[in-house]
PDB file of N, CA and C in Angstrom:
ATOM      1  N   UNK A1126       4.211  -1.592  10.231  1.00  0.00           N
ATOM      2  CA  UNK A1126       3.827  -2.557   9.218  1.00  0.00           C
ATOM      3  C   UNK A1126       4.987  -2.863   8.281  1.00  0.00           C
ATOM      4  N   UNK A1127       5.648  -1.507   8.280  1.00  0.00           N
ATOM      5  CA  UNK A1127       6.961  -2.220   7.167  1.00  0.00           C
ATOM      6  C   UNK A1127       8.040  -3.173   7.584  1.00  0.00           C
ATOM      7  N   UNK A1128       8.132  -3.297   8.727  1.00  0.00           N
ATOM      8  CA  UNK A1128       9.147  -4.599   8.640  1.00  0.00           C
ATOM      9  C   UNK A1128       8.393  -5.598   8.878  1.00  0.00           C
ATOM     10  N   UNK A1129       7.064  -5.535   8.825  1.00  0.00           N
ATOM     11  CA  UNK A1129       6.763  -7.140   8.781  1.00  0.00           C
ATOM     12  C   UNK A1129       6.902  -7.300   7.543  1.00  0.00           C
ATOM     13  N   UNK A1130       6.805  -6.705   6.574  1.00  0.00           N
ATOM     14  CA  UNK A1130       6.273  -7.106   5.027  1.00  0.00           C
ATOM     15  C   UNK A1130       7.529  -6.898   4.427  1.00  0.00           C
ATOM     16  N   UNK A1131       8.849  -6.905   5.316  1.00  0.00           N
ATOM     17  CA  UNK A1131       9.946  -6.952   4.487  1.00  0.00           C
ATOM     18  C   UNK A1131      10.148  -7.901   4.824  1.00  0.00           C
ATOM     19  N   UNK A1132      10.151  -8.614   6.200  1.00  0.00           N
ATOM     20  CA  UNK A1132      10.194  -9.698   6.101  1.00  0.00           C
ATOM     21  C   UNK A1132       9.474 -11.078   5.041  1.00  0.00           C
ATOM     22  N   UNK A1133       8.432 -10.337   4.583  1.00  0.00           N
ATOM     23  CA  UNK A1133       8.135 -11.374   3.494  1.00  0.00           C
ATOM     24  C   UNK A1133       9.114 -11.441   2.436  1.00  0.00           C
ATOM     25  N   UNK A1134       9.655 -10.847   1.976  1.00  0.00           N
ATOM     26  CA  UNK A1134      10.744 -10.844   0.896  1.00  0.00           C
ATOM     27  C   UNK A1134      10.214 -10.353  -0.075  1.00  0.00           C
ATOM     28  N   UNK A1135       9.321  -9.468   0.087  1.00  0.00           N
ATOM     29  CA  UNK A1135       8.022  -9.602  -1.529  1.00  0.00           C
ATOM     30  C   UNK A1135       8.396  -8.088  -1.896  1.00  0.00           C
ATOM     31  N   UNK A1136      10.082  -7.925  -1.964  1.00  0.00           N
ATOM     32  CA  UNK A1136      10.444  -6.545  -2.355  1.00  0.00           C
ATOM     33  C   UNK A1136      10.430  -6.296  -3.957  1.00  0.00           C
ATOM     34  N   UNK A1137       9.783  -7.247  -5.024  1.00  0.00           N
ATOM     35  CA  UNK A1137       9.923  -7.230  -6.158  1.00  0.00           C
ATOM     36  C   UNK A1137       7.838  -6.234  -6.585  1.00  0.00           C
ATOM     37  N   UNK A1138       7.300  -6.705  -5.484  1.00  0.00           N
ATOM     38  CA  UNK A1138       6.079  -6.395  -5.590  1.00  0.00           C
ATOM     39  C   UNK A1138       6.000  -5.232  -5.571  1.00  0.00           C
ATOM     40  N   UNK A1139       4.546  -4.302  -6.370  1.00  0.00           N
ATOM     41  CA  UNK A1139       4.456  -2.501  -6.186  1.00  0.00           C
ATOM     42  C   UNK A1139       4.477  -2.361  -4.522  1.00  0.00           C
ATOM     43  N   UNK A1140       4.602  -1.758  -3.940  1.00  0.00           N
ATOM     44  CA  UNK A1140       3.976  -0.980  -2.480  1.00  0.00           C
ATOM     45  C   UNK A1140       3.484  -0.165  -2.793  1.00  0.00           C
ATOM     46  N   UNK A1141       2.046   0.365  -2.220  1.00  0.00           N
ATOM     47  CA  UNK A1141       1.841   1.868  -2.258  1.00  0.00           C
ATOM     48  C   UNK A1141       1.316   2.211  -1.065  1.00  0.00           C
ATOM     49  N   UNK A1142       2.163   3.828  -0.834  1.00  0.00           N
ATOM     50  CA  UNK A1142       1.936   3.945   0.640  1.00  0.00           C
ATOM     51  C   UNK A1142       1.634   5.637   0.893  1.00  0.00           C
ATOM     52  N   UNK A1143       1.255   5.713   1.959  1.00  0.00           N
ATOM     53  CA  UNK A1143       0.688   7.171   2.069  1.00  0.00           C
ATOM     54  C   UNK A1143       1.630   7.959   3.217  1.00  0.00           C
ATOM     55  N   UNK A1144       1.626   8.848   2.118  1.00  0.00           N
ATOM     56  CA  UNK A1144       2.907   9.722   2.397  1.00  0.00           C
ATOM     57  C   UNK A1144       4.202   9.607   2.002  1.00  0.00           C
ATOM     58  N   UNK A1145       4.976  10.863   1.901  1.00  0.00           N
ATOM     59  CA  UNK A1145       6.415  10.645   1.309  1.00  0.00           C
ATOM     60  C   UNK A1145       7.528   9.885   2.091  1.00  0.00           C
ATOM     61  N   UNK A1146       7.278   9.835   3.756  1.00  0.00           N
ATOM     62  CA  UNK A1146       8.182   9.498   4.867  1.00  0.00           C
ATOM     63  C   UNK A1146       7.992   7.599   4.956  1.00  0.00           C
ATOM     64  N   UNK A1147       6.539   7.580   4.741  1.00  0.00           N
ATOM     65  CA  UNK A1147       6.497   6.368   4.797  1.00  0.00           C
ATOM     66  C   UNK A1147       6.961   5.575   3.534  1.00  0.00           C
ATOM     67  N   UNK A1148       7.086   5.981   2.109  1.00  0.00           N
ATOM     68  CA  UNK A1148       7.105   5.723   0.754  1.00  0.00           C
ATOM     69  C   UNK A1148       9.079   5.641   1.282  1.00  0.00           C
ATOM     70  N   UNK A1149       9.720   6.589   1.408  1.00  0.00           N
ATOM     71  CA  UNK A1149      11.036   6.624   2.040  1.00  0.00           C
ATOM     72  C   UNK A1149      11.356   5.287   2.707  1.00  0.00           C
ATOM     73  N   UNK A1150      10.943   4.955   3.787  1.00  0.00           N
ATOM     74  CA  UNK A1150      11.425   4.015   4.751  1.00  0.00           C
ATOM     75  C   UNK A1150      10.692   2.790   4.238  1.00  0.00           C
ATOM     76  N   UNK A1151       9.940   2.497   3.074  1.00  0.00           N
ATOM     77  CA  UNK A1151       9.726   1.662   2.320  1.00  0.00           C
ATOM     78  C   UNK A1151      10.915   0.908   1.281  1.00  0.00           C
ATOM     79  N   UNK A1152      11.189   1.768   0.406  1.00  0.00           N
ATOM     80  CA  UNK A1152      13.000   2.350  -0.390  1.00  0.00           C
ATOM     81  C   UNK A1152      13.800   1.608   0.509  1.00  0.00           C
ATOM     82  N   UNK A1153      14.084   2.611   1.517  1.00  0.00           N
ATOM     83  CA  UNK A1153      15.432   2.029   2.501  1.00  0.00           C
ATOM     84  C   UNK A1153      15.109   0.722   3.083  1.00  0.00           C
ATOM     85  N   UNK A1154      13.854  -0.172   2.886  1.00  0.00           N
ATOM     86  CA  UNK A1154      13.575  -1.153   3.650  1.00  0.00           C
ATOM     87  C   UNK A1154      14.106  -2.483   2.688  1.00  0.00           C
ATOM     88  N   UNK A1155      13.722  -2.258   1.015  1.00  0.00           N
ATOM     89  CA  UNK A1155      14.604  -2.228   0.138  1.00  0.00           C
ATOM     90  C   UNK A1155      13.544  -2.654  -1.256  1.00  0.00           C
ATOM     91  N   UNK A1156      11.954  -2.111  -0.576  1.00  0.00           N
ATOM     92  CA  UNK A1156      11.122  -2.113  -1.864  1.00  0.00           C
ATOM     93  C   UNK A1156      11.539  -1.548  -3.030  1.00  0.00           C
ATOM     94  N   UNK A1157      11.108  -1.697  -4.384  1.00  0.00           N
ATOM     95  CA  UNK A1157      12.008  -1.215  -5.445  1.00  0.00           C
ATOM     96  C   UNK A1157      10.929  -0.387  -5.780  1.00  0.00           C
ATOM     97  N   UNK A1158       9.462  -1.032  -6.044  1.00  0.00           N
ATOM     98  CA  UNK A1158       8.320  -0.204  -6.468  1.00  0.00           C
ATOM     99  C   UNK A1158       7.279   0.470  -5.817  1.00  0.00           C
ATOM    100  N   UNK A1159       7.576   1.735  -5.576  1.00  0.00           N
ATOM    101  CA  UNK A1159       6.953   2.240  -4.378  1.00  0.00           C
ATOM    102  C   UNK A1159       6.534   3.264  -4.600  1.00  0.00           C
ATOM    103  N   UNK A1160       4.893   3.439  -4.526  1.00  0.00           N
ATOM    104  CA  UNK A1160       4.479   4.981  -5.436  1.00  0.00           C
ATOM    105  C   UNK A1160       3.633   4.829  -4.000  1.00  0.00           C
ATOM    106  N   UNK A1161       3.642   6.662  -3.643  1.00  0.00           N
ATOM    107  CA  UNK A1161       3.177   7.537  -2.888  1.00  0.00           C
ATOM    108  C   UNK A1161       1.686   8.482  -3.181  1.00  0.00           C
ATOM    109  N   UNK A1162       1.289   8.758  -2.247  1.00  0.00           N
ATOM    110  CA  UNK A1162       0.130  10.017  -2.464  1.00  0.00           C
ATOM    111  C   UNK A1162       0.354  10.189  -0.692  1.00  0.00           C
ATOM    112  N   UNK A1163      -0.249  11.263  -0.803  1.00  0.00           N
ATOM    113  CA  UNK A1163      -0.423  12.370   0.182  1.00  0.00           C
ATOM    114  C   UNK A1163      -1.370  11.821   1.638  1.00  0.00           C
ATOM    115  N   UNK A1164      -2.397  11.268   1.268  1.00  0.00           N
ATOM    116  CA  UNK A1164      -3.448  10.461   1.986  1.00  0.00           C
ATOM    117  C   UNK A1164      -4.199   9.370   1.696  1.00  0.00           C
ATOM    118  N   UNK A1165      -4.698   8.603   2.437  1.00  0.00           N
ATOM    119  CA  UNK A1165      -5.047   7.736   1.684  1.00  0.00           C
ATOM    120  C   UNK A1165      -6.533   7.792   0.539  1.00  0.00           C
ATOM    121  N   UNK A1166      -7.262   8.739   0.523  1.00  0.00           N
ATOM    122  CA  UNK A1166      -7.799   8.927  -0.647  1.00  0.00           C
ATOM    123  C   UNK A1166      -7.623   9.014  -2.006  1.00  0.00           C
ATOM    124  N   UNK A1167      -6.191   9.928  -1.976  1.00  0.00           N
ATOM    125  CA  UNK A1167      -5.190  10.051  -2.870  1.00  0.00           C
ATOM    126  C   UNK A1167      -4.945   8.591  -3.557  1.00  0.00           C
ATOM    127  N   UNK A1168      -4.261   8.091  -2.491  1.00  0.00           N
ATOM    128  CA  UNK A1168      -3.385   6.883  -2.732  1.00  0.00           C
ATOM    129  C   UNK A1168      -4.783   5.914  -3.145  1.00  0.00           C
ATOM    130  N   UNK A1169      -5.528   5.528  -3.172  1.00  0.00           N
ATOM    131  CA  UNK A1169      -6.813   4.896  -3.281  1.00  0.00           C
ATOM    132  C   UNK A1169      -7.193   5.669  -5.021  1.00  0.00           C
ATOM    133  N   UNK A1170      -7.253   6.730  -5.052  1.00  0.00           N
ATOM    134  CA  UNK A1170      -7.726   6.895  -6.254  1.00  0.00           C
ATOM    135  C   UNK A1170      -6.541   6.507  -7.512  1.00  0.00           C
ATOM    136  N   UNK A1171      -5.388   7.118  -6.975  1.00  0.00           N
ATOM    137  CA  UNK A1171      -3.935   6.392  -7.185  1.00  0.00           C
ATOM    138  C   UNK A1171      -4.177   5.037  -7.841  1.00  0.00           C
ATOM    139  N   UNK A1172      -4.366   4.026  -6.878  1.00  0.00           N
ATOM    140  CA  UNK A1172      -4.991   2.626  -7.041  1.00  0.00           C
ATOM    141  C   UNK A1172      -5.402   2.231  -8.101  1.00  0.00           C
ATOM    142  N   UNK A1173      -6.523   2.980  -8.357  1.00  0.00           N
ATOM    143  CA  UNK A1173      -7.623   2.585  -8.981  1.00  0.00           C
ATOM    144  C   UNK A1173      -7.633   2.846 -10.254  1.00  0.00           C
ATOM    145  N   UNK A1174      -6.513   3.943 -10.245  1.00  0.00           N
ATOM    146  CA  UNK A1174      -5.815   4.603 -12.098  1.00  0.00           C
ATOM    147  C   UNK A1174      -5.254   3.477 -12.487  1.00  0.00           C
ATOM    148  N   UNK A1175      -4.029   2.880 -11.289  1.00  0.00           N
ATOM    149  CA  UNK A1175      -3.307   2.138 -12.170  1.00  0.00           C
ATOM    150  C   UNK A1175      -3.175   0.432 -11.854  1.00  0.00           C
ATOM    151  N   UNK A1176      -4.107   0.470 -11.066  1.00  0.00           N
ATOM    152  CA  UNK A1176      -4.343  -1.164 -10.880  1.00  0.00           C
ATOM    153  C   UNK A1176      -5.399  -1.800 -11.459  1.00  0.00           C
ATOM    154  N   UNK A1177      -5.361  -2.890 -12.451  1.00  0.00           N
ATOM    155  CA  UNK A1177      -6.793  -3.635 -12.850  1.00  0.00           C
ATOM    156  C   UNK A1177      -7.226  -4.503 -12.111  1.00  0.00           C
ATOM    157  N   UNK A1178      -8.775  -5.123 -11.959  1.00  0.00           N
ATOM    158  CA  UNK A1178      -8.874  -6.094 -11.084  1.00  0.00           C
ATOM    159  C   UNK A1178      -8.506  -7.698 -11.142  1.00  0.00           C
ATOM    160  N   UNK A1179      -7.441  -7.270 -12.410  1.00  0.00           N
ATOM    161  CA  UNK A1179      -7.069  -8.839 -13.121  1.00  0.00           C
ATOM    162  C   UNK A1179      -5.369  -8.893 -12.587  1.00  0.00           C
ATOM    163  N   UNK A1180      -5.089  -7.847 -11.706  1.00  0.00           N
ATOM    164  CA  UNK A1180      -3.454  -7.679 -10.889  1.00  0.00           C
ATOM    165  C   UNK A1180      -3.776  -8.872  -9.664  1.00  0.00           C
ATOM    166  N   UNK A1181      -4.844  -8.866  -9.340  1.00  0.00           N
ATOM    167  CA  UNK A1181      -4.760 -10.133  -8.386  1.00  0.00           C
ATOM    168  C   UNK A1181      -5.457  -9.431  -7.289  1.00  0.00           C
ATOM    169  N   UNK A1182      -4.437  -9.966  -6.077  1.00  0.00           N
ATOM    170  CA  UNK A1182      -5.137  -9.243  -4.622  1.00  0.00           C
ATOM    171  C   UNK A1182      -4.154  -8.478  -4.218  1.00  0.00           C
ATOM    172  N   UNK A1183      -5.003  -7.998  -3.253  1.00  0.00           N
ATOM    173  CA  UNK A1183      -3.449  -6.459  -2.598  1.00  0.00           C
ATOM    174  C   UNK A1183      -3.740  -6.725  -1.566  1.00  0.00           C
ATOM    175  N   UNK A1184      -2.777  -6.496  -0.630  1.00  0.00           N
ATOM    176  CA  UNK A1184      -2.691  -6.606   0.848  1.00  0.00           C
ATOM    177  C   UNK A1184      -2.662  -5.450   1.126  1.00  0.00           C
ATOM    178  N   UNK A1185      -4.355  -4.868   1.994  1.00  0.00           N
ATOM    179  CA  UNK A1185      -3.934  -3.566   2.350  1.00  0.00           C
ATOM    180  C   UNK A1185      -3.612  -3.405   4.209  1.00  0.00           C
ATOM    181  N   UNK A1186      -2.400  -3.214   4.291  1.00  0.00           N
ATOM    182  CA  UNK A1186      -1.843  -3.416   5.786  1.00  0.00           C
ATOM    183  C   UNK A1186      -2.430  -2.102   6.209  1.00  0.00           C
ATOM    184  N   UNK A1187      -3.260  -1.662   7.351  1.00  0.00           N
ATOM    185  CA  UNK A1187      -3.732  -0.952   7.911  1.00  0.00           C
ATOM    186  C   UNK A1187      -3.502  -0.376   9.157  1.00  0.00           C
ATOM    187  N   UNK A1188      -4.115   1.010   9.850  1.00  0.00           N
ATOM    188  CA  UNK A1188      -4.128   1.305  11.212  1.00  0.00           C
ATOM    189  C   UNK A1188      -5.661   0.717  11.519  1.00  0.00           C
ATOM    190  N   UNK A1189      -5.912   0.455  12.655  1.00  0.00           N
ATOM    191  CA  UNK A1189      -6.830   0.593  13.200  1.00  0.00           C
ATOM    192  C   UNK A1189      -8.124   1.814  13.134  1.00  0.00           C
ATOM    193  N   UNK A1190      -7.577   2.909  12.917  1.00  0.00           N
ATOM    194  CA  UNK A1190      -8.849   4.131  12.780  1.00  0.00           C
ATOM    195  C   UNK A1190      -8.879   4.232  11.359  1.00  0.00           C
ATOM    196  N   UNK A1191      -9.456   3.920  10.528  1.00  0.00           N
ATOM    197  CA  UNK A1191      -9.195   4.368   8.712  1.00  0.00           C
ATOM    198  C   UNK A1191     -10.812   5.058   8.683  1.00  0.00           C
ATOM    199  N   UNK A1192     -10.680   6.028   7.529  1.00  0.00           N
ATOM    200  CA  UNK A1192     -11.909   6.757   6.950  1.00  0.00           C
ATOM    201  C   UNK A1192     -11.970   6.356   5.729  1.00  0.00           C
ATOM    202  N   UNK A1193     -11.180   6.098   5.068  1.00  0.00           N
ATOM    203  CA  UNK A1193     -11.236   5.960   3.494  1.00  0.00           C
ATOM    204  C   UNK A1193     -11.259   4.522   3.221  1.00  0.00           C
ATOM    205  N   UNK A1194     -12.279   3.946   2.297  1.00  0.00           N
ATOM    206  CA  UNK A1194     -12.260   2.380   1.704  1.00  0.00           C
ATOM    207  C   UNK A1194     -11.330   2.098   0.219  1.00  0.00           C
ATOM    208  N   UNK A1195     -10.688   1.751   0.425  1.00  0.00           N
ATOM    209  CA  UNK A1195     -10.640   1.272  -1.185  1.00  0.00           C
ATOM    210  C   UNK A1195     -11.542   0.972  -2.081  1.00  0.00           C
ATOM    211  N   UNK A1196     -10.765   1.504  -3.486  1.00  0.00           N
ATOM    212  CA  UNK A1196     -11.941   1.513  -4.462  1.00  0.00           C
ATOM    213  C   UNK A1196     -12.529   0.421  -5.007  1.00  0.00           C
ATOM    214  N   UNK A1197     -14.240   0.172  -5.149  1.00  0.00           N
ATOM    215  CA  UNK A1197     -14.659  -0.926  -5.686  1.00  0.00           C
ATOM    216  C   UNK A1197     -13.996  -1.532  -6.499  1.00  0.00           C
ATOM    217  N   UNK A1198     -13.887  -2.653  -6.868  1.00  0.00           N
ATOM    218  CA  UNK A1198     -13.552  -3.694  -7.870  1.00  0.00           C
ATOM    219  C   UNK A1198     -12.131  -4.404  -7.727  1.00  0.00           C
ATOM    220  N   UNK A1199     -11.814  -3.811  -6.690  1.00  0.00           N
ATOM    221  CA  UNK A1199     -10.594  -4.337  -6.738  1.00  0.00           C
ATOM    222  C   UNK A1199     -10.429  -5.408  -5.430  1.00  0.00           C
ATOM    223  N   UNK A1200      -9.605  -6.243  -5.444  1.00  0.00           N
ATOM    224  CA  UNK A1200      -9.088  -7.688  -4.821  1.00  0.00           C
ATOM    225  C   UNK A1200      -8.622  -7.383  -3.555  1.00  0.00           C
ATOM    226  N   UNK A1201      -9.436  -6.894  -2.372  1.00  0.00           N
ATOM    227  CA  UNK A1201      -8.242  -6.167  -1.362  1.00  0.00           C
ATOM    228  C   UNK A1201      -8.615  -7.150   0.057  1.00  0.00           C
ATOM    229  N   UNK A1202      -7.691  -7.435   0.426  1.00  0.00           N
ATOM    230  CA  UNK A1202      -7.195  -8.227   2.051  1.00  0.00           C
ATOM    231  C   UNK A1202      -6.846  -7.361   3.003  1.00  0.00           C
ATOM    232  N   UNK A1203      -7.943  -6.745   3.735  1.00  0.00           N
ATOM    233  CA  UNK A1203      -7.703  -6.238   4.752  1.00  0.00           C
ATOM    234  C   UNK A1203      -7.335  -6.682   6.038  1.00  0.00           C
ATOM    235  N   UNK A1204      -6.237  -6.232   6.352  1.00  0.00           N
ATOM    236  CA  UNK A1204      -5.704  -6.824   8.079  1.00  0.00           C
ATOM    237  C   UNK A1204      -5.321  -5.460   8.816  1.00  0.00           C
ATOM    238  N   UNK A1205      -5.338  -5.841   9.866  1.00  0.00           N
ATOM    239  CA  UNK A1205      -5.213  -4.194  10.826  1.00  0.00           C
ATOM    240  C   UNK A1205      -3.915  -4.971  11.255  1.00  0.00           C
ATOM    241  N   UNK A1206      -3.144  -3.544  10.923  1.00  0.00           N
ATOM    242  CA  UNK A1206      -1.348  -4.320  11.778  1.00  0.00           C
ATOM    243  C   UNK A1206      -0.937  -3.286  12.535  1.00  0.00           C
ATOM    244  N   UNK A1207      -1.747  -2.049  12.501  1.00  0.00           N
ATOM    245  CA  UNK A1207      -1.525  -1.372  14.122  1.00  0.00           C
ATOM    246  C   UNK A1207      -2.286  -0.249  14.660  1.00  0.00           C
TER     247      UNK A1207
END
């Protein structure tokens, strides 16, 4: 998923991504704002601390098998990208 979304150019935007390896090759991809958690529950509750539902929409780029939803109230675009 990360080089499609570097290809958007939208390296000024937060990323948040699960795990430290993926949060890494986010950085080197040449995102500037890039906060991590452990799983995506984490990263979801993460979310939900520091995003309002007045930030807009989030693109949440996905796998195919997910357990965890994002948290109510918030603006989210789900697409499966692998």
């Amino acid at each position: 998923a990360l080089p499609a979304l570097a290809e958007t150019g939208a390296f000024h935007l937060p990323l948040f991504a699960v795990g430290e390896e993926t949060a890494r090759l986010a950085r080197e991809a040449g995102f500037r704002d890039v906060r991590a958690a452990p799983d995506a529950a984490a990263l979801f509750a993460r979310m939900d601390r520091e995003l309002l539902p007045a930030s807009g929409a989030l693109l949440y780029a996905r796998g195919h098998d997910v357990t965890e939803a994002p948290p109510p109230g918030l603006n989210v675009q789900d697409v499966e990208v692998y």
